[in-house]
Every structure is written in structure tokens, then in C-alpha cells.
Coordinates of C-alpha atoms and ligand atoms in Angstrom, one line a residue:
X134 CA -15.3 -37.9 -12.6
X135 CA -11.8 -38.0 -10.5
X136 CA -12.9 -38.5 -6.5
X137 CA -10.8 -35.1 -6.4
X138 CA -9.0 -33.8 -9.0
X139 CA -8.0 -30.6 -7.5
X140 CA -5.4 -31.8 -5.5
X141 CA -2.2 -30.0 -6.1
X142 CA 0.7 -29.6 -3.6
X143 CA -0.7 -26.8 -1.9
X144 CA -3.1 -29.3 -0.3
X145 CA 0.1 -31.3 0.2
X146 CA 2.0 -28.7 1.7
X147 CA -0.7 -27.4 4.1
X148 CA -2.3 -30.7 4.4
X149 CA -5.5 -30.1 3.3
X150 CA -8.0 -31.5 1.1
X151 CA -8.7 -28.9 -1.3
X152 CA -6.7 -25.9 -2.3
X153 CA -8.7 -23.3 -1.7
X154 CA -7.9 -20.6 1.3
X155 CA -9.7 -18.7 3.3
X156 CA -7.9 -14.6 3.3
X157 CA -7.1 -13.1 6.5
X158 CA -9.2 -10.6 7.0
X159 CA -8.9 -7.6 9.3
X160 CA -11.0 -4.9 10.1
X161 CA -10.9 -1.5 11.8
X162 CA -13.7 -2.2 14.3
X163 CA -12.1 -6.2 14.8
X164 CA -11.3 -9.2 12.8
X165 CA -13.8 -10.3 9.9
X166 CA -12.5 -13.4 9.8
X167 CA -12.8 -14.8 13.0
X168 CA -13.0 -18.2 14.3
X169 CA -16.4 -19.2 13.3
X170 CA -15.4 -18.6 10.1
X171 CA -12.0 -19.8 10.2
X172 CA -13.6 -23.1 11.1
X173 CA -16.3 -23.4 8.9
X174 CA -13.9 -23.2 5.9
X175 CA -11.2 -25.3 7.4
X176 CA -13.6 -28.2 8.3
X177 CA -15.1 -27.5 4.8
X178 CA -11.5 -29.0 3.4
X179 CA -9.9 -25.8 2.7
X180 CA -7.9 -23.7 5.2
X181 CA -9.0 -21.2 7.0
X182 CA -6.9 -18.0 8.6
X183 CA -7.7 -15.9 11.3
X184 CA -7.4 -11.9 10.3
X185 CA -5.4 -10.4 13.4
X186 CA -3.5 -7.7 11.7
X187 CA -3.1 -4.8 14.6
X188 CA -4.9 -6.8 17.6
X189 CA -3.0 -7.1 20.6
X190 CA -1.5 -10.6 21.8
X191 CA -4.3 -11.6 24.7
X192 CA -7.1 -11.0 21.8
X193 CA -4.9 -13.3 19.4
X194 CA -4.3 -15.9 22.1
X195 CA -8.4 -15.9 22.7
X196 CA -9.2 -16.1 18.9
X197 CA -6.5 -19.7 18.3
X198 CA -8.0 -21.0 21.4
X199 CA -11.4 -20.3 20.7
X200 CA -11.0 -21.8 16.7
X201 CA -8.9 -24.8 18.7
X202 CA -12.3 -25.6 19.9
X203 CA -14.4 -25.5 16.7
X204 CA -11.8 -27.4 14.7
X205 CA -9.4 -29.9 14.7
X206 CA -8.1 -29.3 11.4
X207 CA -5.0 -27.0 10.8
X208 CA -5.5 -23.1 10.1
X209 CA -3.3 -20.1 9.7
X210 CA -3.3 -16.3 11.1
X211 CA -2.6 -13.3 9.3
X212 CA -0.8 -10.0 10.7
X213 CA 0.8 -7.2 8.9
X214 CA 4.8 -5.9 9.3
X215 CA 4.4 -2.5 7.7
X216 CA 7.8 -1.4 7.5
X217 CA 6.5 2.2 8.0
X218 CA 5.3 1.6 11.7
X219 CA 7.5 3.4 14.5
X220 CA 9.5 0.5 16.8
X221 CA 7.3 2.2 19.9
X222 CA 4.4 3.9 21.5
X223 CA 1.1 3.3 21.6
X224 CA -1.7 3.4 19.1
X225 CA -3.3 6.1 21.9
X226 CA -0.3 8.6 22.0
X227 CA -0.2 8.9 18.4
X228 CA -3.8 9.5 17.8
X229 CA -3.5 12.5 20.4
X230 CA -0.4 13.9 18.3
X231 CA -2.7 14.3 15.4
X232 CA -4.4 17.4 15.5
X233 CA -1.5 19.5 16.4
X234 CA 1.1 18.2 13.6
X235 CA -1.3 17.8 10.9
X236 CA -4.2 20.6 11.1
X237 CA -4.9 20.9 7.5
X238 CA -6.3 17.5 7.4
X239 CA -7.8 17.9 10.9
X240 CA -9.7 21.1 9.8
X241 CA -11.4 19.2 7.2
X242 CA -13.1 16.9 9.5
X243 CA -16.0 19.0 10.8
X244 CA -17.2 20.5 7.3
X245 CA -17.0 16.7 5.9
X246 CA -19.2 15.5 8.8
X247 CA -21.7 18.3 8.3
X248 CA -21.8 17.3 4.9
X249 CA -22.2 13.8 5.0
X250 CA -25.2 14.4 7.7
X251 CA -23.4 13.3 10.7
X252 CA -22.9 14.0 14.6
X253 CA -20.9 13.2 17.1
X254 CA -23.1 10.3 18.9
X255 CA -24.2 11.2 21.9
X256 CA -25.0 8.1 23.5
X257 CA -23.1 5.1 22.2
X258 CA -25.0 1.8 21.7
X259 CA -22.2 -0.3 21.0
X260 CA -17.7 0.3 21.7
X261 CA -16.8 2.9 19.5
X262 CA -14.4 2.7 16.9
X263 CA -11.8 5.4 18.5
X264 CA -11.3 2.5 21.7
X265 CA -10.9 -0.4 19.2
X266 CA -8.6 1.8 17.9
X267 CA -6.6 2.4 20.6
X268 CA -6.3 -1.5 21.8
X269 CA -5.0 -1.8 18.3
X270 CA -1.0 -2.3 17.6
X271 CA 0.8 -0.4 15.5
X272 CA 4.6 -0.5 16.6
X273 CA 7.3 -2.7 15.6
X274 CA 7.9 -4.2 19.0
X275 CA 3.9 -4.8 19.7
X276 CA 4.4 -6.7 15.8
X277 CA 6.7 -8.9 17.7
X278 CA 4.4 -9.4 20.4
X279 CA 2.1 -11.1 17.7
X280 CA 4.2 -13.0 16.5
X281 CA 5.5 -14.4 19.7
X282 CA 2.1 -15.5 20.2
X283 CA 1.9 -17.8 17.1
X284 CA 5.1 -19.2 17.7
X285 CA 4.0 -19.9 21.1
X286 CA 0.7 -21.6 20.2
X287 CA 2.4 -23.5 16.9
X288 CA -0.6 -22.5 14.7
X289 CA 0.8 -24.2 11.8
X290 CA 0.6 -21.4 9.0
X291 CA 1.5 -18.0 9.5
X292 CA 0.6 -15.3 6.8
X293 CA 2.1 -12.2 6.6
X294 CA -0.3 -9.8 4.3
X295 CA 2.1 -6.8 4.5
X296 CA 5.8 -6.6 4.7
X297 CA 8.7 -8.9 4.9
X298 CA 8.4 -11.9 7.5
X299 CA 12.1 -12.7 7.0
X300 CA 13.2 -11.9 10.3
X301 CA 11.5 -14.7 11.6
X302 CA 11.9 -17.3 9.5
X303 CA 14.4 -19.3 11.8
X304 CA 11.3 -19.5 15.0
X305 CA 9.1 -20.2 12.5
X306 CA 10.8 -22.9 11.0
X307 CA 12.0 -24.2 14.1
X308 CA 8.4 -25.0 15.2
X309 CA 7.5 -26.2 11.9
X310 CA 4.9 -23.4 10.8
X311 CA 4.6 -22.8 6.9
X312 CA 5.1 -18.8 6.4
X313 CA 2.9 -17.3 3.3
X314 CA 3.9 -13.8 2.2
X315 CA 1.3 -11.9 0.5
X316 CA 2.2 -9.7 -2.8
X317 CA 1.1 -7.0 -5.3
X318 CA 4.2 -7.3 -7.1
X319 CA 7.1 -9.0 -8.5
X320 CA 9.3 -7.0 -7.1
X321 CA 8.2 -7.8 -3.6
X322 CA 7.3 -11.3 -4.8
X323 CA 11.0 -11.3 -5.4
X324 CA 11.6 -10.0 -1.7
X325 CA 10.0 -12.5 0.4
X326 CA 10.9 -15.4 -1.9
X327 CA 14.5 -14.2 -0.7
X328 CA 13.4 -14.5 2.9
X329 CA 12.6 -18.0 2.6
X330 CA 8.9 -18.1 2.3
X331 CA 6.9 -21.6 1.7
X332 CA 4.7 -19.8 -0.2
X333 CA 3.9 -16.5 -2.3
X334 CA 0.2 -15.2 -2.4
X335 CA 0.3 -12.8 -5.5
X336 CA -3.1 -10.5 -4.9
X337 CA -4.8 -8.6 -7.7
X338 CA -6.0 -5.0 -8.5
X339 CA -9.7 -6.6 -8.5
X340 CA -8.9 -7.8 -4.6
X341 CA -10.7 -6.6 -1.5
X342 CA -9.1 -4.5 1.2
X343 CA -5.6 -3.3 0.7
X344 CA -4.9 -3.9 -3.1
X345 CA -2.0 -4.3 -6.1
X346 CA -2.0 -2.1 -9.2
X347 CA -1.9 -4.9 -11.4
X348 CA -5.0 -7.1 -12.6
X349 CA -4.7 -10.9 -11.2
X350 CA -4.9 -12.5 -14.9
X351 CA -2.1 -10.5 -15.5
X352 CA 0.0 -10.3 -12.3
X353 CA -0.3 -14.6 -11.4
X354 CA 2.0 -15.5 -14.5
X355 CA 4.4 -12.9 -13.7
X356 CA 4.7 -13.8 -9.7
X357 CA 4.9 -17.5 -11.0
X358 CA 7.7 -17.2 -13.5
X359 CA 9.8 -14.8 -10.9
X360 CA 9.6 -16.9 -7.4
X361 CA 9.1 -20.6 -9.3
X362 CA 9.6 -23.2 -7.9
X363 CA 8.0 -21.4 -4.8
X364 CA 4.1 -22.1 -5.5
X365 CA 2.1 -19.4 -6.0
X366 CA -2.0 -18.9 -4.8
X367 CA -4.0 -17.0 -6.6
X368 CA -6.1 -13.6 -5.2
X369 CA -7.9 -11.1 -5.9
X370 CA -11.4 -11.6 -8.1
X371 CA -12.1 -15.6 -6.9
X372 CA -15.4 -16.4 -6.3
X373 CA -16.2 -20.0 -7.9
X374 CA -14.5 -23.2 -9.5
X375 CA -14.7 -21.1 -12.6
X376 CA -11.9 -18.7 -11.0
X377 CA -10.3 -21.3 -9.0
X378 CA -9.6 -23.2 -12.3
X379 CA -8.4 -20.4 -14.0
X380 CA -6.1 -20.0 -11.1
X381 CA -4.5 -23.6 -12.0
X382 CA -4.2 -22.2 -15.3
X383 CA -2.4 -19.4 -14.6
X384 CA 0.3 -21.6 -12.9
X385 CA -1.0 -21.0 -9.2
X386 CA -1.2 -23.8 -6.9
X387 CA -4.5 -22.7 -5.4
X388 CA -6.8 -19.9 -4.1
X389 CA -7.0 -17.1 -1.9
X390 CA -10.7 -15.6 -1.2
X391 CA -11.6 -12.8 0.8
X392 CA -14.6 -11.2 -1.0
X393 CA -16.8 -14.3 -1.6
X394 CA -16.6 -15.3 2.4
X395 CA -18.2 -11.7 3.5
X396 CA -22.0 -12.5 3.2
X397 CA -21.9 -15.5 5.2
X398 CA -23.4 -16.5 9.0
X399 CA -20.1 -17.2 9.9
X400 CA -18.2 -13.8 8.7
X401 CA -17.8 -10.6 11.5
X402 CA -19.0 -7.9 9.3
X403 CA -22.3 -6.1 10.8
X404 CA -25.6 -7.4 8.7
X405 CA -25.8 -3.9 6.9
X406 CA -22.3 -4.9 5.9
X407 CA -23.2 -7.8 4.4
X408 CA -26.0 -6.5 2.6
X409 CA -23.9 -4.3 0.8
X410 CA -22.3 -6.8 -0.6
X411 CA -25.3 -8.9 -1.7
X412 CA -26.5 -5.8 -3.4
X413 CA -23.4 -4.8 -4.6
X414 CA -22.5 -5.2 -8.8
X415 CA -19.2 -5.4 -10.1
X416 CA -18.3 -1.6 -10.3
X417 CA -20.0 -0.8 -7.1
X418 CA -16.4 -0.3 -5.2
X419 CA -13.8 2.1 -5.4
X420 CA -10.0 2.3 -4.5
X421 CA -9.4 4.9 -2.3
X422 CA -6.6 6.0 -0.2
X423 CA -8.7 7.5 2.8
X424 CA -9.2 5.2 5.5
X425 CA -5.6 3.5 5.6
X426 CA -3.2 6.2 3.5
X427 CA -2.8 2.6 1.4
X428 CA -5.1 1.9 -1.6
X429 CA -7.7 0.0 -0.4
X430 CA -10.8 -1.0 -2.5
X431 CA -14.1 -0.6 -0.4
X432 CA -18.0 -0.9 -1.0
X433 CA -18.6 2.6 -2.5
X434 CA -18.3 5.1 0.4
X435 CA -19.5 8.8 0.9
X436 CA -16.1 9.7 2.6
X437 CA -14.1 8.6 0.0
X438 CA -15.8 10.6 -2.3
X439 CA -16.3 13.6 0.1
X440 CA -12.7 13.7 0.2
X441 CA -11.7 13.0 -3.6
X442 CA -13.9 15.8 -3.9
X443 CA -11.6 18.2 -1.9
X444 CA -8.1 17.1 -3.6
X445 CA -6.4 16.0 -0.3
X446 CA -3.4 14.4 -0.2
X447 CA -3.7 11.5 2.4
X448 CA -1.2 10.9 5.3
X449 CA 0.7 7.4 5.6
X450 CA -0.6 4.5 7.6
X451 CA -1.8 5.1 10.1
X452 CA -2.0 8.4 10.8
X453 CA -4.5 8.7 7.5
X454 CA -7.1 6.2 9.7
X455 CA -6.4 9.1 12.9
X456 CA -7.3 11.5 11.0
X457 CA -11.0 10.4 9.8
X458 CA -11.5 8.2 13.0
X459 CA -13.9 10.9 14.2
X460 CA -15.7 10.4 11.0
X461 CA -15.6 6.7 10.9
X462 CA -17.1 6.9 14.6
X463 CA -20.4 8.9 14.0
X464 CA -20.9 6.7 10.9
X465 CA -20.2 3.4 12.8
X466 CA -22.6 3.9 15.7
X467 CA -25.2 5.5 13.0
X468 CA -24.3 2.3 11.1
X469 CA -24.2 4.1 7.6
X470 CA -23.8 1.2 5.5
X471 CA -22.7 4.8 2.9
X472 CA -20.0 5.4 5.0
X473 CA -18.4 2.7 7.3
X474 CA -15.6 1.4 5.4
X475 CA -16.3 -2.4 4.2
X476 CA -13.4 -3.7 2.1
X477 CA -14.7 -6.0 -0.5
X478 CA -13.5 -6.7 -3.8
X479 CA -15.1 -7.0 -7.6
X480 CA -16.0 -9.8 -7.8
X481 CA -18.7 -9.2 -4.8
X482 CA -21.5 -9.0 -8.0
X483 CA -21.7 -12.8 -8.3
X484 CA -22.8 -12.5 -4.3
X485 CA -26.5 -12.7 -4.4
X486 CA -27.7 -14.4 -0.7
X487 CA -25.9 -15.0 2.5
X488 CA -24.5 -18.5 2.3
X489 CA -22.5 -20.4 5.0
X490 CA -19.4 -20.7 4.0
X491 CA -18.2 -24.4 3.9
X492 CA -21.7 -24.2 1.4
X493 CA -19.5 -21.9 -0.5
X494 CA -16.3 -24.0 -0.6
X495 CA -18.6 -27.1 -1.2
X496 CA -19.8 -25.3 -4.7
X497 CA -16.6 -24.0 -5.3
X498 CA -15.1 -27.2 -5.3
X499 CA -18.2 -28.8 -7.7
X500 CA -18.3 -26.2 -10.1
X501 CA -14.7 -26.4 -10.6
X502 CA -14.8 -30.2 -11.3
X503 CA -17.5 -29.1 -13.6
X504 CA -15.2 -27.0 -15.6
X505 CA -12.3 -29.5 -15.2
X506 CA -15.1 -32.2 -16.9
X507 CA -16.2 -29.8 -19.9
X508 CA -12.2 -28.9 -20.9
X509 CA -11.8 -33.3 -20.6
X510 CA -14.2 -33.3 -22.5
X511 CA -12.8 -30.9 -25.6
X512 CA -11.1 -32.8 -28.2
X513 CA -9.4 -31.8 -30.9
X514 CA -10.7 -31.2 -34.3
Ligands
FMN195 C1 -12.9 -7.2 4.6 C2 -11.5 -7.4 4.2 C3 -10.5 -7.3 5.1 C4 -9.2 -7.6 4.7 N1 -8.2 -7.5 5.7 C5 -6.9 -7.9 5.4 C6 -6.0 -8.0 6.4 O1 -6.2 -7.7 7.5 N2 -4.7 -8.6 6.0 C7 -4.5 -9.0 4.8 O2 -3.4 -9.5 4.5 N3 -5.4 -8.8 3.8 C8 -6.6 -8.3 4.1 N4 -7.5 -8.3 3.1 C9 -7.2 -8.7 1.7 C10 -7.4 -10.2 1.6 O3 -6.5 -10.9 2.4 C11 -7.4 -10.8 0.2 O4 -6.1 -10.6 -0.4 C12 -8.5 -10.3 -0.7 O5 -9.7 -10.3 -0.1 C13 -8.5 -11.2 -2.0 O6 -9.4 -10.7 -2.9 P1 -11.0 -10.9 -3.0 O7 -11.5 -10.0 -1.9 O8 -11.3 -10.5 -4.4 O9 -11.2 -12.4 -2.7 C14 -8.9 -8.0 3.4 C15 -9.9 -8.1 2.4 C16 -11.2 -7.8 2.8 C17 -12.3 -8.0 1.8

């Protein structure tokens, strides 16, 4: 066997060993991909990137200085730029606007929480959800903010996982960081490769967390054949060599895995969390619309369906996540695995046992040459 033949210019480009990227991934209550993790799969030979999308820029500075210490190999951060945020205010005043401009989904809350079995806490055993909230950024200048922060602190890949980065191409480029944009489409595939983008993740229906209409098998090709000679990573549904070869296949340069890093020592998610995911089978999440106002696919969730149930539209980012913070409160401190959203994607069936996760990249990488030894070995009849 080939010392490594999985080599393509993605590991070039990022300078990394093996193609295989670790998703930035966010959360409502904090990151899930934090350092520890970050590190584990960068020092594994892949690359790991820290999920800040919505933290302010003192947590982000904290989070590159404390992975700076775990690992001196590179890494990348991932923030969003939705292009629906307002340029100013804070996360606070627009939570207190709710109730009064949109009641109908306001009124709802109570009757859902009484269905679903829940209370408001009345002791709290760990910081609610509502203050995470609040210390969370959600305007175009606080976007900035983050940004400036990267730039600052030359972290030398920057993802962004929603919207356009192409305002900042030029400070990026200046200090030599490689920009990834993250895509459902090819029409916004088309989009960032105008901006300039080193790279194009194109993510699947079968992803975790916010997610494409199309299926990956069908959407990689597509991306590939519109952006080329950008290079493409695959997402959405990669859990093993097996996927990571049928990446190459597909014409992507490498991976991007979210759903497979979960149910790992390293990963942020609370151990309940986790379990879901171990227990989870393939058709044990759902896309739903109710904790963002985006389509997200989750663990199955009791809110999701509680509202489904009523026929409620849902509001846009982020006044959608306003409206059922109450909800997601109670549940959180109750931790009801049921209800606490946990993003995680199909392919969380082939999770069986918490694994650390350079374990996972160190398999990923051996069953792919695996695969790459059995097609070798096909000859023609
Ligand atoms: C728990 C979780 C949180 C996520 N948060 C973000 C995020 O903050 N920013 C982002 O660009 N993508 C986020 N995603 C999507 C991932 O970046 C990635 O595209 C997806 O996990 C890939 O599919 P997979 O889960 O099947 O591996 C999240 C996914 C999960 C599972």
C-alpha cells in the first residue's frame, strides 16, 4: 500500500496531511466544536475549525488562544454572515421586542410547554440558555467584530458557513488566510466562487445542523462542474473512508464532517447529547424549521413536532430561536435529551460508542486506503 495515497491538493493548499476537515460547529448554548476538539483532529492530520458562529469577539480571542496551546498545527474558525441580520442592536433588545410584534407565535408558547411537560425552572443549576443568548451576536457590525478578530490573530483558514465572505477578501488575503465558503447550492456555489474563495464546501440534504435541499451524491458533481477549478469538499453524510472515497469520486478534493465528531471526549455537546446520537439510526432526525426559522436537521425533537402539529408558520432568523427560547430553557436545564435541539445529521446510525476523535480520523483514513486497495485491485474482465 501507498505510505498515503489520499493526498490531494486540499492537503496542499491547507497544509495538511490528510484531507479530511473537521465542520465548524456552533451551538445555541456555545460552540461544539471547541478547542479540544479542534486539536484533537488537527494533530490527528486533518484540520480542525473552531465553531464561533454568533459568539462575541473576547470568547473568540479565548477559544484561538486556548487551541494555540493544544496545537501547533494550523486550524480554521467558522462564523456565519446571514445577510438577513440587522447592521445594529443587540441580541437583548431584540429578544425583548418579541412578544409585542409577534403575539401569535408568543401565545403558543405556554400551551406547548404544558404539553411537552415542562416548567419554568425555578432554580437553575447551570447558565441558562436566554443569557447565552444574549452574549450572542447577531448584527452586521458585531459580524465584523469577528472577523476583525481572525484577521487579528492570522488563524490561517477562515470558513464562512452562511453568506457571502466577499467583503473581506482583500484583509483576508492580505494576511495570507485561505477563505472556505460553505454551500447548499449552485447558485450560491456560483456566488462565493465570484467573491474569490479558495475553496467551496458544497453540504448535503443528509448534513447536520443548518442543511441543503439537495442530496450530497447528487449536489458534489454539480458544485464541482460550476465553480471548477475551485476545489470542492465534500459534506453532509461522511462518516468513514468509505464516504471520504466516494467524496474523491465525486470530484471533491476532500471532506467535511460534522456528525461523526459529536460522540467523542473531545466534542462540547452535554453527555445526554451524545447519547442520542450513539442511539440514534438513520431516520432518527428530522428537518425542521423551529429553532433557527432555517431548515435545520436535528436528533428527533418533541418541539419540532409539537409545533408541526399546530401548522405555524416560523419567523426568520433569529427571531424564530426568540420565540421558543423560553421553551428551549425549561428543556435545557431539565436536560430533555426529547427536546433540546442537537443538530446531527444521517449518517449519526453508523455512531455506535464514544470515540476520541483523532481515533476517528485514524480509521477514517485506514478504511479509506482499504477501499482505495480493493478498487486497485479490480481488473478488468
Ligand atoms: C451540532 C452541529 C452544529 C453545527 N453548527 C454549524 C455552524 O455553526 N456553522 C456552520 O457553518 N455549520 C454548522 N453545522 C453544519 C456543519 O458545518 C456541517 O456542514 C455538517 O455537520 C456536515 O454534515 P454531517 O453532519 O453529516 O457530517 C453544524 C452541524 C452540527 C451537526
Amino acid at each position: 500500500m501507498r505510505k498515503n495515497a489520499l493526498r490531494t491538493k486540499l492537503c496542499e493548499m491547507l497544509d495538511i496531511e490528510y484531507p479530511i476537515l473537521l465542520a465548524g460547529m456552533g451551538g445555541m448554548g456555545g460552540p461544539v466544536a471547541g478547542p479540544e476538539l479542534v486539536a484533537a483532529v488537527s494533530n490527528a492530520g486533518g484540520l480542525g475549525i473552531l465553531g464561533c458562529a454568533f459568539l462575541p469577539p473576547n470568547k473568540i480571542e479565548e477559544m484561538i488562544r486556548q487551541t494555540r496551546k493544544l496545537t501547533d498545527r494550523p486550524f480554521g474558525i467558522d462564523t456565519v454572515l446571514p445577510a438577513e441580520a440587522p447592521q445594529t442592536g443587540t441580541t437583548a433588545e431584540m429578544r425583548a421586542e418579541v412578544p409585542a410584534q409577534h403575539s401569535e407565535e408568543a401565545d403558543v408558547i405556554p400551551e406547548i410547554m404544558q404539553e411537552l411537560e415542562l416548567s419554568v425552572p425555578k432554580e437553575r443549576t447551570q447558565r441558562s440558555l436566554s443569557d447565552a443568548a444574549d452574549d450572542t451576536v447577531f448584527t452586521g457590525d458585531l459580524f465584523k467584530e469577528e472577523i476583525e478578530i481572525i484577521l487579528e490573530y492570522r488563524v490561517p483558514v477562515y470558513a464562512a458557513g452562511l453568506g457571502d465572505p466577499g467583503p473581506y477578501m482583500d484583509d483576508f488575503r492580505k494576511r495570507g488566510i485561505k477563505v472556505i465558503g460553505v454551500v447548499g447550492h449552485t447558485r450560491s456555489a456560483r456566488r462565493v466562487a465570484k467573491s474569490g474563495v479558495d475553496i467551496i464546501v458544497a453540504q448535503g440534504r443528509d448534513a447536520g445542523g443548518h442543511t441543503s435541499r439537495i442530496g450530497t451524491i447528487a449536489l458534489i458533481p454539480q458544485v464541482v462542474d460550476v465553480v471548477s477549478p475551485i476545489p470542492v469538499v465534500a459534506a453532509g453524510g461522511i462518516g468513514d473512508g468509505r464516504g471520504l472515497v466516494a467524496s474523491l469520486a465525486l470530484g471533491a478534493v476532500g471532506v467535511w464532517c460534522g456528525t461523526i465528531f459529536l460522540a467523542t471526549p473531545e466534542s462540547l455537546y452535554e453527555d445526554y447529547q451524545k447519547q442520542s446520537i450513539i442511539n440514534a439510526s438513520e431516520d432518527d432526525t428530522v428537518v425542521s424549521r423551529v429553532i433557527t426559522g432555517k431548515e435545520a436537521r436535528i436528533y428527533k425533537n418533541s418541539l419540532a413536532a409539537a409545533w408541526a402539529k399546530r401548522g405555524l408558520p416560523t419567523l426568520p432568523m433569529p427571531l424564530q430561536t426568540m420565540v421558543v427560547l423560553p421553551i428551549l430553557d425549561a428543556a435545557f436545564e431539565a436536560r430533555r435529551a426529547d427536546i433540546v435541539p442537537t443538530p446531527a445529521g444521517q449518517i449519526s446510525g453508523i455512531v455506535h460508542e464514544l470515540k476520541p476523535a483523532g481515533k476517528i480520523v485514524e480509521e477514517m483514513v485506514e478504511s479509506a486506503h482499504q477501499v482505495l486497495e480493493e478498487f486497485w485491485r479490480m481488473k478488468p474482465a
